[in-house]
Short mmCIF file of C-alpha atoms in Angstrom, two decimals:
data_model
loop_
_atom_site.label_atom_id
_atom_site.label_comp_id
_atom_site.label_asym_id
_atom_site.label_seq_id
_atom_site.Cartn_x
_atom_site.Cartn_y
_atom_site.Cartn_z
CA MET A 1 -16.44 68.45 -16.13
CA ASP A 2 -16.01 66.36 -13.01
CA ASN A 3 -13.20 68.43 -11.76
CA LYS A 4 -15.20 71.73 -12.07
CA GLN A 5 -18.02 70.03 -10.31
CA ALA A 6 -15.72 69.06 -7.50
CA THR A 7 -14.70 72.67 -7.00
CA LEU A 8 -18.21 73.97 -7.01
CA GLU A 9 -19.12 71.38 -4.29
CA LEU A 10 -16.68 73.38 -1.86
CA GLY A 11 -19.51 76.04 -1.84
CA SER A 12 -22.52 73.91 -1.59
CA LYS A 13 -21.90 70.51 0.00
CA PRO A 14 -22.51 70.11 3.87
CA VAL A 15 -19.35 71.39 5.58
CA GLY A 16 -18.92 68.46 7.87
CA ARG A 17 -19.13 65.83 4.99
CA LEU A 18 -17.00 68.11 2.94
CA LEU A 19 -14.28 68.45 5.64
CA MET A 20 -14.13 64.57 6.04
CA GLN A 21 -14.05 64.23 2.26
CA TYR A 22 -10.99 66.24 2.07
CA ALA A 23 -9.32 65.55 5.44
CA LEU A 24 -9.58 61.93 5.47
CA PRO A 25 -7.47 61.31 2.48
CA ALA A 26 -4.93 63.87 3.85
CA ILE A 27 -5.03 62.22 7.17
CA VAL A 28 -4.47 58.71 5.69
CA ALA A 29 -1.63 60.10 3.65
CA MET A 30 0.05 62.11 6.56
CA SER A 31 -0.24 59.17 8.99
CA ALA A 32 1.28 56.92 6.35
CA SER A 33 4.03 59.43 5.97
CA SER A 34 4.45 59.40 9.83
CA LEU A 35 4.70 55.65 9.62
CA TYR A 36 7.42 55.97 7.19
CA ASN A 37 9.38 58.53 9.36
CA ILE A 38 9.13 56.08 12.33
CA ILE A 39 10.41 53.18 10.22
CA ASP A 40 13.07 55.18 8.63
CA ARG A 41 14.51 56.35 11.95
CA ALA A 42 14.01 52.95 13.57
CA PHE A 43 15.93 51.25 10.79
CA ILE A 44 18.71 53.73 11.12
CA GLY A 45 18.85 53.55 14.89
CA GLN A 46 18.61 49.76 15.11
CA VAL A 47 20.82 48.93 12.09
CA VAL A 48 23.37 51.64 11.83
CA GLY A 49 23.50 52.61 15.51
CA PRO A 50 22.71 55.44 17.99
CA GLU A 51 25.40 57.82 16.55
CA ALA A 52 23.55 57.58 13.21
CA ILE A 53 20.18 58.64 14.67
CA ALA A 54 21.87 61.60 16.39
CA GLY A 55 23.42 62.49 12.92
CA LEU A 56 19.94 62.20 11.44
CA GLY A 57 18.77 64.75 14.11
CA ILE A 58 21.50 67.22 12.86
CA THR A 59 19.75 67.24 9.49
CA PHE A 60 16.40 68.45 10.78
CA PRO A 61 17.11 71.94 10.30
CA PHE A 62 18.18 71.35 6.67
CA MET A 63 14.93 69.43 6.09
CA ASN A 64 13.00 72.34 7.64
CA LEU A 65 14.77 74.87 5.57
CA SER A 66 14.04 73.00 2.37
CA ALA A 67 10.38 72.44 3.39
CA ALA A 68 10.18 76.34 4.09
CA PHE A 69 10.97 77.05 0.46
CA GLY A 70 8.68 74.33 -0.70
CA ALA A 71 5.90 75.65 1.54
CA ALA A 72 6.34 79.18 0.32
CA VAL A 73 5.37 78.02 -3.14
CA GLY A 74 3.11 75.02 -2.55
CA VAL A 75 0.92 76.46 0.17
CA GLY A 76 0.88 80.07 -1.32
CA SER A 77 -0.08 78.71 -4.77
CA SER A 78 -2.65 76.26 -3.61
CA THR A 79 -4.33 78.82 -1.42
CA CYS A 80 -4.48 81.36 -4.34
CA ILE A 81 -5.91 78.71 -6.55
CA SER A 82 -8.61 77.76 -4.11
CA VAL A 83 -9.66 81.37 -3.81
CA LYS A 84 -9.63 81.93 -7.68
CA LEU A 85 -11.79 78.78 -7.88
CA GLY A 86 -14.06 80.14 -5.45
CA GLN A 87 -14.38 83.33 -7.53
CA ARG A 88 -14.59 81.19 -10.67
CA ASP A 89 -11.64 82.75 -12.20
CA TYR A 90 -10.37 79.67 -13.88
CA LYS A 91 -8.06 81.33 -16.38
CA THR A 92 -5.91 82.82 -13.36
CA ALA A 93 -6.05 79.46 -11.57
CA GLN A 94 -4.34 77.90 -14.64
CA TYR A 95 -1.70 80.35 -14.66
CA LEU A 96 -1.08 79.88 -11.05
CA LEU A 97 -0.48 76.17 -11.85
CA GLY A 98 2.14 76.96 -14.43
CA ASN A 99 3.98 79.52 -12.12
CA THR A 100 4.05 76.87 -9.36
CA VAL A 101 6.03 74.63 -11.57
CA THR A 102 8.45 77.25 -12.52
CA LEU A 103 8.94 78.69 -9.06
CA ASN A 104 9.57 75.27 -7.59
CA LEU A 105 12.21 74.51 -10.52
CA ILE A 106 14.08 77.86 -9.84
CA ILE A 107 14.04 77.65 -6.08
CA GLY A 108 14.83 73.85 -5.99
CA VAL A 109 18.00 74.24 -8.08
CA LEU A 110 19.23 77.32 -6.34
CA PHE A 111 18.82 75.72 -2.80
CA MET A 112 20.62 72.58 -3.90
CA VAL A 113 23.62 74.27 -5.38
CA VAL A 114 24.18 76.65 -2.49
CA CYS A 115 23.90 74.12 0.23
CA LEU A 116 26.08 71.50 -1.61
CA ILE A 117 28.80 73.88 -1.96
CA PHE A 118 28.74 74.78 1.76
CA LEU A 119 27.47 71.51 3.30
CA ASP A 120 30.22 70.76 5.87
CA PRO A 121 30.30 74.20 7.37
CA ILE A 122 26.56 74.33 7.52
CA LEU A 123 26.19 71.07 9.33
CA ARG A 124 28.93 72.09 11.88
CA PHE A 125 26.95 75.32 12.41
CA PHE A 126 23.67 73.09 12.94
CA GLY A 127 25.48 71.34 15.69
CA ALA A 128 27.32 68.39 14.14
CA SER A 129 30.30 66.94 15.99
CA GLU A 130 33.14 64.91 14.69
CA VAL A 131 31.16 61.80 15.38
CA THR A 132 27.74 62.77 13.82
CA LEU A 133 29.08 64.82 10.92
CA PRO A 134 29.85 61.80 8.49
CA TYR A 135 26.38 60.56 9.03
CA ALA A 136 24.66 63.97 8.42
CA CYS A 137 26.70 64.49 5.23
CA GLU A 138 25.93 61.20 3.76
CA PHE A 139 22.29 61.78 4.31
CA MET A 140 22.13 65.30 3.09
CA GLU A 141 24.27 64.89 -0.02
CA ILE A 142 21.53 62.56 -1.56
CA ILE A 143 18.64 64.67 -0.23
CA LEU A 144 20.04 67.87 -1.79
CA LEU A 145 20.71 66.16 -5.12
CA GLY A 146 17.08 65.42 -5.31
CA ASN A 147 15.92 68.70 -3.78
CA VAL A 148 14.02 69.86 -7.03
CA VAL A 149 12.00 66.64 -7.05
CA THR A 150 11.02 67.05 -3.33
CA HIS A 151 9.90 70.72 -4.01
CA MET A 152 7.82 69.78 -7.10
CA TYR A 153 6.34 66.86 -5.38
CA PHE A 154 5.00 68.54 -2.46
CA GLY A 155 3.94 71.52 -4.45
CA MET A 156 1.90 69.40 -6.96
CA ASN A 157 0.32 67.54 -4.08
CA ALA A 158 -0.88 70.76 -2.62
CA VAL A 159 -2.31 71.90 -5.94
CA LEU A 160 -4.11 68.55 -6.37
CA ARG A 161 -6.05 69.27 -3.15
CA ALA A 162 -6.78 72.75 -4.10
CA ALA A 163 -8.21 71.49 -7.47
CA GLY A 164 -10.57 69.20 -5.91
CA LYS A 165 -8.51 65.97 -6.02
CA PRO A 166 -7.75 65.17 -2.41
CA ARG A 167 -7.78 61.34 -3.29
CA HIS A 168 -5.16 61.82 -5.89
CA ALA A 169 -3.06 63.72 -3.35
CA MET A 170 -3.52 60.86 -0.92
CA TRP A 171 -2.64 58.10 -3.38
CA ALA A 172 0.53 60.06 -4.41
CA THR A 173 1.49 60.10 -0.74
CA LEU A 174 0.57 56.53 -0.03
CA PHE A 175 2.59 55.33 -2.97
CA THR A 176 5.69 57.40 -1.94
CA VAL A 177 5.44 55.96 1.51
CA GLY A 178 4.98 52.30 0.50
CA MET A 179 7.78 52.61 -2.05
CA ASN A 180 9.92 54.46 0.67
CA ILE A 181 9.43 51.45 3.12
CA ILE A 182 10.13 48.77 0.48
CA LEU A 183 13.39 50.57 -0.62
CA ILE A 184 14.64 51.38 2.82
CA ILE A 185 14.33 47.81 3.82
CA ALA A 186 16.27 46.94 0.60
CA PHE A 187 18.90 49.71 0.83
CA VAL A 188 19.54 49.86 4.67
CA TRP A 189 18.75 46.35 5.82
CA TRP A 190 19.54 44.25 2.84
CA PHE A 191 22.27 45.99 0.96
CA ARG A 192 23.57 47.80 4.20
CA TRP A 193 24.07 51.21 2.45
CA GLY A 194 23.48 52.88 5.85
CA ILE A 195 22.05 56.34 6.35
CA ARG A 196 22.70 56.97 2.57
CA GLY A 197 20.42 54.33 1.67
CA ALA A 198 17.69 55.81 3.59
CA ALA A 199 18.08 59.17 1.71
CA LEU A 200 18.24 57.35 -1.68
CA ALA A 201 14.90 55.56 -0.84
CA THR A 202 13.27 58.91 -0.04
CA ILE A 203 14.22 60.62 -3.34
CA THR A 204 13.58 57.52 -5.56
CA SER A 205 10.02 57.12 -4.28
CA GLN A 206 9.34 60.88 -4.65
CA THR A 207 10.63 60.87 -8.18
CA ILE A 208 8.22 58.04 -9.24
CA ALA A 209 5.30 59.69 -7.58
CA LEU A 210 6.13 63.18 -9.30
CA CYS A 211 6.07 61.55 -12.67
CA TRP A 212 2.50 60.26 -11.87
CA GLN A 213 1.37 63.66 -10.58
CA MET A 214 2.69 65.21 -13.85
CA TRP A 215 0.83 62.69 -15.83
CA VAL A 216 -2.51 63.65 -13.97
CA PHE A 217 -1.90 67.31 -14.73
CA SER A 218 -1.11 66.59 -18.44
CA ASP A 219 -4.71 65.47 -18.99
CA LYS A 220 -6.36 68.22 -21.05
CA LYS A 221 -9.79 67.15 -19.90
CA GLU A 222 -8.86 68.55 -16.27
CA LEU A 223 -9.99 72.04 -15.33
CA LEU A 224 -6.40 72.66 -14.35
CA HIS A 225 -3.92 71.09 -16.55
CA LEU A 226 -0.28 71.66 -17.87
CA ARG A 227 -0.17 73.29 -21.27
CA LYS A 228 1.91 75.91 -23.27
CA GLY A 229 1.89 79.38 -22.22
CA ILE A 230 1.30 79.18 -18.37
CA TYR A 231 4.96 78.80 -17.16
CA LYS A 232 6.24 82.29 -17.81
CA LEU A 233 6.41 83.96 -14.41
CA LYS A 234 3.72 86.78 -13.88
CA LYS A 235 4.78 89.45 -11.43
CA ASP A 236 1.27 89.66 -9.92
CA LEU A 237 0.70 86.00 -9.46
CA VAL A 238 4.17 85.53 -7.97
CA ARG A 239 3.68 88.34 -5.54
CA ASN A 240 0.32 86.69 -4.44
CA ILE A 241 1.95 83.31 -4.05
CA ILE A 242 4.88 84.62 -1.96
CA SER A 243 2.70 87.04 -0.03
CA ILE A 244 0.52 84.05 1.37
CA GLY A 245 3.35 81.66 1.28
CA ILE A 246 5.58 83.91 3.38
CA SER A 247 3.75 82.72 6.58
CA PRO A 248 4.49 79.01 6.34
CA PHE A 249 8.03 79.93 4.95
CA LEU A 250 8.69 81.81 8.06
CA MET A 251 7.13 79.17 10.17
CA GLN A 252 9.48 76.50 8.69
CA SER A 253 12.53 78.69 8.41
CA THR A 254 12.21 79.63 12.16
CA SER A 255 11.81 75.91 12.97
CA CYS A 256 15.22 75.60 11.19
CA VAL A 257 16.70 78.30 13.50
CA ILE A 258 15.14 76.73 16.51
CA VAL A 259 16.41 73.17 15.76
CA ILE A 260 19.83 74.55 15.13
CA PHE A 261 19.74 76.25 18.59
CA MET A 262 18.14 73.33 20.24
CA ASN A 263 20.75 71.04 18.80
CA ASN A 264 23.47 73.06 20.18
CA GLN A 265 21.79 73.41 23.65
CA PHE A 266 21.30 69.68 23.82
CA VAL A 267 24.88 69.07 22.93
CA ARG A 268 26.00 71.62 25.48
CA TYR A 269 23.93 70.13 28.36
CA GLY A 270 23.62 66.55 27.35
CA GLY A 271 26.11 65.72 24.62
CA ASP A 272 25.40 63.77 21.38
CA MET A 273 23.10 61.28 23.08
CA ALA A 274 20.86 64.24 24.06
CA VAL A 275 20.66 65.24 20.37
CA GLY A 276 19.58 61.56 19.64
CA ALA A 277 16.85 61.76 22.30
CA TYR A 278 15.59 65.15 20.76
CA SER A 279 15.48 63.42 17.46
CA ILE A 280 13.39 60.73 18.84
CA ALA A 281 10.95 62.92 20.75
CA ASN A 282 10.70 65.25 17.78
CA SER A 283 9.78 62.19 15.75
CA VAL A 284 7.09 61.28 18.08
CA VAL A 285 5.80 64.93 18.07
CA MET A 286 5.69 65.02 14.27
CA VAL A 287 3.85 61.69 14.06
CA LEU A 288 0.95 63.09 16.01
CA PHE A 289 1.13 66.46 14.37
CA MET A 290 0.79 64.75 10.93
CA PHE A 291 -2.66 63.81 11.85
CA VAL A 292 -3.48 67.48 12.64
CA MET A 293 -1.83 68.59 9.40
CA GLY A 294 -4.17 66.20 7.53
CA MET A 295 -7.07 68.05 9.01
CA ILE A 296 -5.59 71.41 8.28
CA GLN A 297 -4.87 70.26 4.64
CA GLY A 298 -8.48 69.22 4.43
CA MET A 299 -9.62 72.62 5.77
CA GLN A 300 -7.56 74.82 3.44
CA PRO A 301 -9.43 74.45 0.14
CA ILE A 302 -12.77 74.68 1.90
CA VAL A 303 -11.90 77.81 3.82
CA GLY A 304 -10.19 79.45 0.92
CA TYR A 305 -13.03 78.80 -1.54
CA ASN A 306 -15.81 79.97 0.81
CA TYR A 307 -13.82 82.97 1.73
CA GLY A 308 -13.50 83.88 -1.88
CA ALA A 309 -17.32 83.28 -2.37
CA GLU A 310 -18.01 85.37 0.89
CA ARG A 311 -19.80 82.35 2.54
CA PHE A 312 -18.49 83.07 5.90
CA ASP A 313 -21.02 80.95 7.78
CA ARG A 314 -19.51 77.82 5.91
CA MET A 315 -15.89 79.17 6.48
CA PHE A 316 -16.29 79.40 10.35
CA ARG A 317 -18.15 76.02 10.49
CA CYS A 318 -15.23 74.35 8.84
CA LEU A 319 -12.84 76.16 11.31
CA TRP A 320 -14.70 74.89 14.50
CA LEU A 321 -14.88 71.44 13.22
CA THR A 322 -11.22 71.31 12.36
CA ILE A 323 -10.19 72.75 15.78
CA THR A 324 -12.37 70.24 17.63
CA ALA A 325 -10.86 67.33 15.56
CA ALA A 326 -7.21 68.52 16.02
CA THR A 327 -7.66 68.92 19.79
CA THR A 328 -9.16 65.46 20.06
CA ILE A 329 -6.34 63.78 18.01
CA LEU A 330 -3.58 65.43 20.10
CA LEU A 331 -5.32 64.72 23.34
CA ILE A 332 -5.32 60.95 22.58
CA GLY A 333 -1.68 61.18 21.47
CA TRP A 334 -0.69 62.93 24.58
CA THR A 335 -2.41 60.34 26.78
CA VAL A 336 -0.39 57.45 25.00
CA SER A 337 2.84 59.46 25.15
CA MET A 338 2.53 60.22 28.85
CA LEU A 339 1.76 56.56 29.78
CA PHE A 340 4.13 54.67 27.53
CA PRO A 341 7.21 56.91 26.84
CA ARG A 342 9.93 54.10 27.23
CA GLN A 343 7.99 51.73 25.04
CA ILE A 344 7.93 54.46 22.31
CA ALA A 345 11.64 55.09 22.77
CA ARG A 346 12.48 51.57 22.29
CA VAL A 347 11.08 51.55 18.80
CA PHE A 348 13.97 53.66 17.70
CA THR A 349 16.97 52.19 19.66
CA THR A 350 18.11 49.52 21.93
CA ASP A 351 20.68 51.73 23.75
CA ALA A 352 19.70 51.90 27.37
CA THR A 353 21.07 55.41 28.03
CA LEU A 354 19.21 56.74 24.86
CA ILE A 355 15.97 55.04 25.71
CA ALA A 356 15.91 56.67 29.19
CA MET A 357 16.82 60.18 27.94
CA ALA A 358 14.37 59.91 25.12
CA ALA A 359 11.45 58.67 27.23
CA ARG A 360 12.00 61.57 29.82
CA GLY A 361 12.20 63.98 26.81
CA ILE A 362 8.94 62.81 25.48
CA GLN A 363 7.15 63.45 28.60
CA LEU A 364 8.55 66.89 29.33
CA ASN A 365 8.23 68.00 25.64
CA MET A 366 4.56 66.95 25.45
CA MET A 367 3.32 68.27 28.88
CA VAL A 368 0.72 70.66 27.24
CA PHE A 369 0.98 69.30 23.64
CA PHE A 370 -2.85 68.90 23.34
CA VAL A 371 -3.25 72.81 23.09
CA VAL A 372 -0.98 72.89 19.93
CA GLY A 373 -3.67 71.69 17.56
CA SER A 374 -5.90 74.62 17.94
CA GLN A 375 -3.02 76.96 17.62
CA ALA A 376 -1.79 75.29 14.33
CA VAL A 377 -5.42 75.30 12.81
CA ILE A 378 -6.02 78.94 13.74
CA THR A 379 -2.77 80.09 12.29
CA ASN A 380 -3.49 78.25 9.10
CA PHE A 381 -6.90 79.62 8.95
CA PHE A 382 -5.63 83.30 8.83
CA GLN A 383 -3.24 82.10 6.20
CA CYS A 384 -5.94 80.59 4.11
CA ILE A 385 -8.03 83.92 4.02
CA GLY A 386 -4.95 85.99 3.20
CA LYS A 387 -4.41 87.67 6.70
CA VAL A 388 -0.73 87.38 6.30
CA LYS A 389 0.47 89.65 9.10
CA ILE A 390 -1.65 87.80 11.60
CA SER A 391 -0.58 84.36 10.42
CA ILE A 392 3.19 85.33 10.42
CA PHE A 393 2.86 86.70 13.94
CA LEU A 394 1.20 83.47 15.13
CA SER A 395 3.71 81.32 13.39
CA LEU A 396 6.61 83.20 14.89
CA SER A 397 5.06 83.48 18.43
CA ARG A 398 5.69 79.95 19.48
CA GLN A 399 9.27 79.68 18.21
CA LEU A 400 11.11 83.01 17.93
CA ILE A 401 9.14 85.19 20.36
CA LEU A 402 8.79 82.51 23.23
CA LEU A 403 10.83 79.28 22.63
CA LEU A 404 14.23 80.86 21.77
CA PRO A 405 14.68 83.09 24.84
CA MET A 406 12.99 80.24 27.11
CA ALA A 407 15.41 77.52 25.59
CA TYR A 408 18.24 79.79 26.59
CA ILE A 409 17.24 80.85 30.04
CA PHE A 410 15.53 77.65 31.42
CA PRO A 411 18.72 75.55 31.26
CA LEU A 412 20.77 78.04 33.10
CA PHE A 413 18.63 77.00 36.18
CA LEU A 414 17.41 73.49 35.34
CA GLY A 415 20.16 72.11 33.17
CA LEU A 416 19.03 69.59 30.40
CA ASP A 417 15.56 69.35 31.67
CA GLY A 418 15.32 73.11 31.23
CA VAL A 419 15.65 72.67 27.43
CA TRP A 420 12.78 70.17 27.41
CA TYR A 421 10.54 72.46 29.62
CA SER A 422 11.13 75.40 27.28
CA MET A 423 9.21 73.61 24.55
CA ALA A 424 6.04 72.94 26.61
CA ALA A 425 6.13 76.44 27.99
CA SER A 426 6.26 78.00 24.53
CA ASP A 427 3.42 75.82 23.43
CA PHE A 428 1.12 77.07 26.14
CA GLY A 429 2.22 80.63 25.59
CA SER A 430 1.56 80.77 21.84
CA PHE A 431 -1.84 79.10 22.43
CA SER A 432 -2.67 81.88 24.91
CA MET A 433 -1.73 84.52 22.27
CA THR A 434 -3.88 82.84 19.47
CA ILE A 435 -7.41 82.59 21.13
CA PRO A 436 -7.74 86.40 21.67
CA LEU A 437 -6.68 87.14 18.16
CA LEU A 438 -9.28 84.85 16.69
CA ILE A 439 -12.04 86.35 18.92
CA TRP A 440 -10.98 89.91 17.78
CA TYR A 441 -11.22 88.81 14.11
CA ILE A 442 -14.73 87.25 14.37
CA LYS A 443 -16.03 90.47 16.20
CA LYS A 444 -14.45 92.39 13.30
CA LEU A 445 -16.06 90.12 10.60
CA LYS A 446 -19.48 90.32 12.30
CA ALA A 447 -19.24 94.12 12.39
CA TYR A 448 -18.23 94.20 8.75
CA GLY A 449 -21.37 91.96 8.02
CA LYS A 450 -23.74 94.30 9.61
#
């Protein structure tokens, strides 16, 4: 079968070509997703106003928390599937697919119900003011109602990549982004539905894409396909999924904690406009980081498969290539952001005060951003090979261990600038922790090989 041959190529095809084969579709998809995020925020900022983009910034913790649960299942299951395919244990891989669907359904519904019940107090805790709360509520009500779709959509895309179908995952994302852009123009600009229209555009496009993904997985000719008897949760499989998925879950959930704390710090030292500036600066960072995530997504099935097959030479070759590519991408993005911060800020708003705050925030936030790529790649590398404790530590190092105390202490002496400086300082600190751990693991593995 073509699908089976595609998985076997993970252990035989030249690593450089293989990485490009898997990473390029992911990069295209992730960069398209970044384009959508820019257009989304630009439309909201330009059409609805600066208060709306500040309200959108308040929703970031919610989005991160939802993504955390999605990543726990999607990344965990896709990694397990990659390893099982490397071991040629196709039956277990099939059951992992079914358990992925069930877990996404259960977690998605529970998250939606709990968050909708306590929406207002949660948003206030996240830093919403009387001005930004209505915008944040309007956006999150729609997003939460479609939460099951979002979880399932991202989970199925991760499994598509693990099953040797990176192009299918790319087309699903490209369709979602394209439909999103069309709908957001219609809903926000034409119908003037405001921030609620932006949320509705997101959920509608993801729903259509999910229907197509399910159609792909319903084909019985595929090595992995949806069929009866695979949806009942199996204790061992769920444990494996969660044990690997706990690292990206903690990374995303700590992002939620950090964004909550940062929103409150920005409100305290700069007001609602500072939250809007943070929203813009964060959007720029995410646009650049999406390219890195595309490389990481391309790396994951290759590393997982070759680790399972004990082809460590190919595994490390893939790691080095991914680190080099990620660092190069962020170095280019860093240069552009340092040279043209005001021009970037103008994409999101015409408000002079917000432009000035966002431009300075972009420069301070991204002072050492080019080192983040290697840290993210290495963290995900440990996750791919099941070294959960190391991956968790590295995931937490930048945010909880370093950023949280820095973001509290720095503003006491530097005011609003101190909040921005804390992010750059934690980036460099986490990078300094990551490199020694990778060197230690390489020496350990070489000793094992002997």
